[in-house]
Each structure stands twice: as C-alpha cells, then as structure tokens.
Amino acid sequence: NAGVTQTPKFQVLKTGQSMTLQCAQDMNHNSMYWYRQDPGMGLRLIYYSASEGTTDKGEVPNGYNVSRLNKREFSLRLESAAPSQTSVYFCASYRGDTYNSPLHFGNGTRLTVT
Amino acid sequence: QKEVEQNSGPLSVPEGAIASLNCTYSDRGSQSFFWYRQYSGKSPELIMSIYSNGDKEDGRFTAQLNKASQYVSLLIRDSQPSDSATYLCAVNRNTGGFKTIFGAGTRLFVKA
C-alpha cells in the first residue's frame, strides 16, 4: 500500500519557469491538501480539495494553481516560479468523513527557485 | 495572532526526563487535535490525537486537552535521543471550510 505518492522529490527551477507537482493517493480518501514548509514557519496550507471536483484556497495561495484531476490525484502548478517559492512541498490526504482522522503525508518535494 | 501557537524552542532535556510540549489555538470551533513528529528531511508522522477534554495516554506519550483554555500539550516520558525531532501541533476545524492548521513546531533535543 503506497499511501500518498509525490513526484518529483527534488526540483530546481529558474525564475519564471513553470512546473507541476504531482500527488496521488490510493487510500480512497475524499480530501487532499497541499502544504509548504519553510524554516521556522511550520506547515502552511496552500490549497485543499474537500472532495473530487472542488478546490479552495488556504493561507498562502498566491502564485499557485491546483487541479483535482480525479479522486486519487491532486496537482499543484507554479505558473511562473519565484525565489520566494523555494520550499518543501507536502501533499496530504484525509478521509474527510470525520473530524477525528489525521492527515496522511507524502514524502515531500524539495523545490529550489534560482 | 497565529491560529495555532507553539514555542519554537529548541527544548533540550536530558535522556530519561519528561519533555513537555505546549500548544494554544484561537478558534473555539476546533474539533480535534493532533501531534505530529517530524524528523529532519522527513514528512510529518502522527503520534497522538485527542478529541475530548482530559488526558490520553499511549505508551510514553500523553496528550492533554483543555478546550476551555484552548490548550493542548504533549508529554513524553523517559525521553530518548531518538525522540529528538520537531513536534507539530495541528488542529482540525470547520470554520470557512474544513482544514487542518499547523503550528510552527517545537524542536526537541534529548541529550544522551
């Protein structure tokens, strides 16, 4: 059982380039999330999808777009990367039918924008 | 004011001691509470969850919740060097859409 799979694990972009971070879960979870983690800042929510076909902004959505392609997949797109988007990105999924379920995380993508 | 606040630390305790980690939250509509452990370069992993006021024990870990004071804590008994990590407090709430909000984390060092 793979859980939550993120690709790529590492990426270096030049300012202005675009890329898509991929995330897939095989736990039949309803909800999926994208977080970024910067030193001393904890995990900050970028976008989330409560269910297939819906997406909502989190705390720090500027500069990002998302697509909930189907129940399994939730991608994060950087249209024009900026150095401020250098961070570690985590995708997570959640059952979504009870408050008492935790998040399940992928292994993260370490992105550097030069 | 951040929605979930933690002391960033670092908190340093000797091996075998009790480590006490604290967290406060601002949204009274918060429903459930979690502690995640994160080793350097790794993803967060769940170690404790708590939903009702009081204490919840699991091995060397005890989570404490006081909804009136909007306070969550984690006690680690008999701390081991392998407990050295960042501990993230997280809160599930349904205000403005269901989401999980994290604190900035507390770094814990357990000295052998």
PDB file of N, CA and C in Angstrom, chain A residues 36-95:
ATOM      1  N   ARG A  36       3.114  23.978   2.179  1.00  0.00           N
ATOM      2  CA  ARG A  36       4.521  24.282   2.030  1.00  0.00           C
ATOM      3  C   ARG A  36       5.135  24.446   3.419  1.00  0.00           C
ATOM      4  N   GLN A  37       6.410  24.113   3.528  1.00  0.00           N
ATOM      5  CA  GLN A  37       7.085  24.198   4.819  1.00  0.00           C
ATOM      6  C   GLN A  37       8.381  24.952   4.641  1.00  0.00           C
ATOM      7  N   ASP A  38       8.495  26.037   5.353  1.00  0.00           N
ATOM      8  CA  ASP A  38       9.691  26.853   5.364  1.00  0.00           C
ATOM      9  C   ASP A  38      10.268  26.857   6.775  1.00  0.00           C
ATOM     10  N   PRO A  39      11.570  27.058   6.913  1.00  0.00           N
ATOM     11  CA  PRO A  39      12.191  27.017   8.251  1.00  0.00           C
ATOM     12  C   PRO A  39      11.493  27.956   9.231  1.00  0.00           C
ATOM     13  N   GLY A  40      11.126  27.429  10.385  1.00  0.00           N
ATOM     14  CA  GLY A  40      10.502  28.228  11.423  1.00  0.00           C
ATOM     15  C   GLY A  40       9.059  28.598  11.176  1.00  0.00           C
ATOM     16  N   MET A  41       8.473  28.114  10.066  1.00  0.00           N
ATOM     17  CA  MET A  41       7.103  28.527   9.720  1.00  0.00           C
ATOM     18  C   MET A  41       6.100  27.393   9.847  1.00  0.00           C
ATOM     19  N   GLY A  42       6.535  26.218  10.173  1.00  0.00           N
ATOM     20  CA  GLY A  42       5.601  25.104  10.213  1.00  0.00           C
ATOM     21  C   GLY A  42       5.059  24.792   8.836  1.00  0.00           C
ATOM     22  N   LEU A  43       3.908  24.156   8.789  1.00  0.00           N
ATOM     23  CA  LEU A  43       3.250  23.808   7.537  1.00  0.00           C
ATOM     24  C   LEU A  43       2.159  24.832   7.257  1.00  0.00           C
ATOM     25  N   ARG A  44       2.204  25.437   6.100  1.00  0.00           N
ATOM     26  CA  ARG A  44       1.184  26.417   5.723  1.00  0.00           C
ATOM     27  C   ARG A  44       0.375  25.883   4.548  1.00  0.00           C
ATOM     28  N   LEU A  45      -0.935  25.977   4.674  1.00  0.00           N
ATOM     29  CA  LEU A  45      -1.843  25.403   3.691  1.00  0.00           C
ATOM     30  C   LEU A  45      -1.911  26.294   2.453  1.00  0.00           C
ATOM     31  N   ILE A  46      -1.661  25.691   1.290  1.00  0.00           N
ATOM     32  CA  ILE A  46      -1.706  26.438   0.037  1.00  0.00           C
ATOM     33  C   ILE A  46      -3.102  26.337  -0.573  1.00  0.00           C
ATOM     34  N   TYR A  47      -3.526  25.123  -0.868  1.00  0.00           N
ATOM     35  CA  TYR A  47      -4.841  24.825  -1.415  1.00  0.00           C
ATOM     36  C   TYR A  47      -5.289  23.488  -0.853  1.00  0.00           C
ATOM     37  N   TYR A  48      -6.600  23.296  -0.863  1.00  0.00           N
ATOM     38  CA  TYR A  48      -7.117  21.991  -0.493  1.00  0.00           C
ATOM     39  C   TYR A  48      -8.324  21.651  -1.350  1.00  0.00           C
ATOM     40  N   SER A  49      -8.634  20.373  -1.366  1.00  0.00           N
ATOM     41  CA  SER A  49      -9.780  19.872  -2.111  1.00  0.00           C
ATOM     42  C   SER A  49     -10.564  18.961  -1.177  1.00  0.00           C
ATOM     43  N   ALA A  50     -11.734  19.434  -0.756  1.00  0.00           N
ATOM     44  CA  ALA A  50     -12.533  18.671   0.195  1.00  0.00           C
ATOM     45  C   ALA A  50     -13.116  17.408  -0.444  1.00  0.00           C
ATOM     46  N   SER A  51     -13.339  17.468  -1.733  1.00  0.00           N
ATOM     47  CA  SER A  51     -13.875  16.307  -2.445  1.00  0.00           C
ATOM     48  C   SER A  51     -13.564  16.473  -3.926  1.00  0.00           C
ATOM     49  N   GLU A  52     -13.724  15.387  -4.671  1.00  0.00           N
ATOM     50  CA  GLU A  52     -13.477  15.441  -6.107  1.00  0.00           C
ATOM     51  C   GLU A  52     -14.331  16.536  -6.736  1.00  0.00           C
ATOM     52  N   GLY A  53     -13.702  17.392  -7.522  1.00  0.00           N
ATOM     53  CA  GLY A  53     -14.424  18.448  -8.207  1.00  0.00           C
ATOM     54  C   GLY A  53     -14.448  19.772  -7.485  1.00  0.00           C
ATOM     55  N   THR A  54     -13.906  19.831  -6.270  1.00  0.00           N
ATOM     56  CA  THR A  54     -13.879  21.094  -5.521  1.00  0.00           C
ATOM     57  C   THR A  54     -12.459  21.416  -5.088  1.00  0.00           C
ATOM     58  N   THR A  55     -12.126  22.706  -5.114  1.00  0.00           N
ATOM     59  CA  THR A  55     -10.853  23.177  -4.583  1.00  0.00           C
ATOM     60  C   THR A  55     -11.082  24.505  -3.882  1.00  0.00           C
ATOM     61  N   ASP A  56     -10.277  24.769  -2.864  1.00  0.00           N
ATOM     62  CA  ASP A  56     -10.398  26.012  -2.108  1.00  0.00           C
ATOM     63  C   ASP A  56      -9.028  26.515  -1.714  1.00  0.00           C
ATOM     64  N   LYS A  57      -8.947  27.837  -1.551  1.00  0.00           N
ATOM     65  CA  LYS A  57      -7.680  28.445  -1.160  1.00  0.00           C
ATOM     66  C   LYS A  57      -7.419  28.213   0.324  1.00  0.00           C
ATOM     67  N   GLY A  58      -6.130  28.089   0.640  1.00  0.00           N
ATOM     68  CA  GLY A  58      -5.699  28.027   2.021  1.00  0.00           C
ATOM     69  C   GLY A  58      -5.107  29.353   2.448  1.00  0.00           C
ATOM     70  N   GLU A  59      -4.062  29.291   3.282  1.00  0.00           N
ATOM     71  CA  GLU A  59      -3.451  30.509   3.829  1.00  0.00           C
ATOM     72  C   GLU A  59      -2.582  31.252   2.817  1.00  0.00           C
ATOM     73  N   VAL A  60      -1.889  30.517   1.949  1.00  0.00           N
ATOM     74  CA  VAL A  60      -0.885  31.124   1.068  1.00  0.00           C
ATOM     75  C   VAL A  60      -1.071  30.680  -0.379  1.00  0.00           C
ATOM     76  N   PRO A  61      -2.199  31.006  -1.030  1.00  0.00           N
ATOM     77  CA  PRO A  61      -2.466  30.504  -2.378  1.00  0.00           C
ATOM     78  C   PRO A  61      -1.812  31.276  -3.527  1.00  0.00           C
ATOM     79  N   ASN A  62      -1.337  32.489  -3.252  1.00  0.00           N
ATOM     80  CA  ASN A  62      -0.855  33.331  -4.351  1.00  0.00           C
ATOM     81  C   ASN A  62       0.342  32.695  -5.057  1.00  0.00           C
ATOM     82  N   GLY A  63       0.264  32.666  -6.396  1.00  0.00           N
ATOM     83  CA  GLY A  63       1.344  32.111  -7.200  1.00  0.00           C
ATOM     84  C   GLY A  63       1.169  30.643  -7.530  1.00  0.00           C
ATOM     85  N   TYR A  64       0.060  30.049  -7.062  1.00  0.00           N
ATOM     86  CA  TYR A  64      -0.179  28.617  -7.268  1.00  0.00           C
ATOM     87  C   TYR A  64      -1.566  28.385  -7.871  1.00  0.00           C
ATOM     88  N   ASN A  65      -1.689  27.293  -8.586  1.00  0.00           N
ATOM     89  CA  ASN A  65      -2.987  26.788  -9.019  1.00  0.00           C
ATOM     90  C   ASN A  65      -3.021  25.292  -8.760  1.00  0.00           C
ATOM     91  N   VAL A  66      -4.224  24.749  -8.626  1.00  0.00           N
ATOM     92  CA  VAL A  66      -4.357  23.323  -8.353  1.00  0.00           C
ATOM     93  C   VAL A  66      -5.411  22.720  -9.272  1.00  0.00           C
ATOM     94  N   SER A  67      -5.309  21.406  -9.408  1.00  0.00           N
ATOM     95  CA  SER A  67      -6.309  20.642 -10.148  1.00  0.00           C
ATOM     96  C   SER A  67      -6.571  19.343  -9.408  1.00  0.00           C
ATOM     97  N   ARG A  68      -7.856  19.099  -9.119  1.00  0.00           N
ATOM     98  CA  ARG A  68      -8.222  17.785  -8.576  1.00  0.00           C
ATOM     99  C   ARG A  68      -8.672  16.970  -9.775  1.00  0.00           C
ATOM    100  N   LEU A  69      -7.751  16.206 -10.303  1.00  0.00           N
ATOM    101  CA  LEU A  69      -7.968  15.522 -11.571  1.00  0.00           C
ATOM    102  C   LEU A  69      -9.020  14.424 -11.445  1.00  0.00           C
ATOM    103  N   ASN A  70      -9.007  13.750 -10.327  1.00  0.00           N
ATOM    104  CA  ASN A  70      -9.965  12.695 -10.007  1.00  0.00           C
ATOM    105  C   ASN A  70      -9.835  12.468  -8.500  1.00  0.00           C
ATOM    106  N   LYS A  71     -10.463  11.434  -7.986  1.00  0.00           N
ATOM    107  CA  LYS A  71     -10.417  11.252  -6.536  1.00  0.00           C
ATOM    108  C   LYS A  71      -8.992  10.967  -6.066  1.00  0.00           C
ATOM    109  N   ARG A  72      -8.176  10.339  -6.881  1.00  0.00           N
ATOM    110  CA  ARG A  72      -6.839   9.935  -6.478  1.00  0.00           C
ATOM    111  C   ARG A  72      -5.810  11.058  -6.577  1.00  0.00           C
ATOM    112  N   GLU A  73      -5.964  11.962  -7.530  1.00  0.00           N
ATOM    113  CA  GLU A  73      -4.866  12.851  -7.891  1.00  0.00           C
ATOM    114  C   GLU A  73      -5.186  14.331  -7.651  1.00  0.00           C
ATOM    115  N   PHE A  74      -4.181  15.024  -7.126  1.00  0.00           N
ATOM    116  CA  PHE A  74      -4.321  16.452  -6.821  1.00  0.00           C
ATOM    117  C   PHE A  74      -2.984  17.098  -7.159  1.00  0.00           C
ATOM    118  N   SER A  75      -2.956  17.948  -8.190  1.00  0.00           N
ATOM    119  CA  SER A  75      -1.687  18.517  -8.632  1.00  0.00           C
ATOM    120  C   SER A  75      -1.597  19.990  -8.271  1.00  0.00           C
ATOM    121  N   LEU A  76      -0.367  20.443  -8.100  1.00  0.00           N
ATOM    122  CA  LEU A  76      -0.080  21.841  -7.746  1.00  0.00           C
ATOM    123  C   LEU A  76       0.802  22.429  -8.843  1.00  0.00           C
ATOM    124  N   ARG A  77       0.382  23.554  -9.397  1.00  0.00           N
ATOM    125  CA  ARG A  77       1.116  24.155 -10.504  1.00  0.00           C
ATOM    126  C   ARG A  77       1.667  25.516 -10.122  1.00  0.00           C
ATOM    127  N   LEU A  78       2.928  25.730 -10.454  1.00  0.00           N
ATOM    128  CA  LEU A  78       3.563  27.033 -10.342  1.00  0.00           C
ATOM    129  C   LEU A  78       3.690  27.566 -11.761  1.00  0.00           C
ATOM    130  N   GLU A  79       2.966  28.597 -12.094  1.00  0.00           N
ATOM    131  CA  GLU A  79       2.945  29.115 -13.468  1.00  0.00           C
ATOM    132  C   GLU A  79       4.207  29.897 -13.801  1.00  0.00           C
ATOM    133  N   SER A  80       4.713  30.664 -12.844  1.00  0.00           N
ATOM    134  CA  SER A  80       5.905  31.477 -13.055  1.00  0.00           C
ATOM    135  C   SER A  80       6.669  31.515 -11.735  1.00  0.00           C
ATOM    136  N   ALA A  81       7.588  30.579 -11.596  1.00  0.00           N
ATOM    137  CA  ALA A  81       8.240  30.380 -10.302  1.00  0.00           C
ATOM    138  C   ALA A  81       9.032  31.605  -9.866  1.00  0.00           C
ATOM    139  N   ALA A  82       9.020  31.856  -8.570  1.00  0.00           N
ATOM    140  CA  ALA A  82       9.759  32.954  -7.955  1.00  0.00           C
ATOM    141  C   ALA A  82      10.629  32.398  -6.833  1.00  0.00           C
ATOM    142  N   PRO A  83      11.750  33.061  -6.517  1.00  0.00           N
ATOM    143  CA  PRO A  83      12.610  32.580  -5.426  1.00  0.00           C
ATOM    144  C   PRO A  83      11.866  32.399  -4.106  1.00  0.00           C
ATOM    145  N   SER A  84      10.817  33.193  -3.870  1.00  0.00           N
ATOM    146  CA  SER A  84      10.033  33.073  -2.642  1.00  0.00           C
ATOM    147  C   SER A  84       9.283  31.752  -2.562  1.00  0.00           C
ATOM    148  N   GLN A  85       9.201  31.034  -3.671  1.00  0.00           N
ATOM    149  CA  GLN A  85       8.531  29.742  -3.677  1.00  0.00           C
ATOM    150  C   GLN A  85       9.498  28.586  -3.410  1.00  0.00           C
ATOM    151  N   THR A  86      10.754  28.898  -3.134  1.00  0.00           N
ATOM    152  CA  THR A  86      11.699  27.887  -2.674  1.00  0.00           C
ATOM    153  C   THR A  86      11.205  27.362  -1.337  1.00  0.00           C
ATOM    154  N   SER A  87      10.965  26.065  -1.267  1.00  0.00           N
ATOM    155  CA  SER A  87      10.349  25.493  -0.084  1.00  0.00           C
ATOM    156  C   SER A  87      10.301  23.982  -0.229  1.00  0.00           C
ATOM    157  N   VAL A  88       9.820  23.331   0.822  1.00  0.00           N
ATOM    158  CA  VAL A  88       9.489  21.914   0.743  1.00  0.00           C
ATOM    159  C   VAL A  88       7.965  21.821   0.679  1.00  0.00           C
ATOM    160  N   TYR A  89       7.463  21.098  -0.301  1.00  0.00           N
ATOM    161  CA  TYR A  89       6.031  20.984  -0.517  1.00  0.00           C
ATOM    162  C   TYR A  89       5.560  19.586  -0.128  1.00  0.00           C
ATOM    163  N   PHE A  90       4.517  19.554   0.677  1.00  0.00           N
ATOM    164  CA  PHE A  90       3.931  18.292   1.098  1.00  0.00           C
ATOM    165  C   PHE A  90       2.492  18.194   0.615  1.00  0.00           C
ATOM    166  N   CYS A  91       2.181  17.050   0.054  1.00  0.00           N
ATOM    167  CA  CYS A  91       0.804  16.708  -0.250  1.00  0.00           C
ATOM    168  C   CYS A  91       0.298  15.808   0.868  1.00  0.00           C
ATOM    169  N   ALA A  92      -0.969  15.927   1.199  1.00  0.00           N
ATOM    170  CA  ALA A  92      -1.556  15.086   2.242  1.00  0.00           C
ATOM    171  C   ALA A  92      -2.984  14.732   1.856  1.00  0.00           C
ATOM    172  N   SER A  93      -3.438  13.610   2.376  1.00  0.00           N
ATOM    173  CA  SER A  93      -4.830  13.231   2.144  1.00  0.00           C
ATOM    174  C   SER A  93      -5.508  12.932   3.479  1.00  0.00           C
ATOM    175  N   TYR A  94      -6.826  12.902   3.419  1.00  0.00           N
ATOM    176  CA  TYR A  94      -7.639  12.812   4.640  1.00  0.00           C
ATOM    177  C   TYR A  94      -8.953  12.140   4.266  1.00  0.00           C
ATOM    178  N   ARG A  95      -9.442  11.265   5.143  1.00  0.00           N
ATOM    179  CA  ARG A  95     -10.668  10.538   4.824  1.00  0.00           C
ATOM    180  C   ARG A  95     -11.818  11.477   4.511  1.00  0.00           C
TER     181      ARG A  95
END
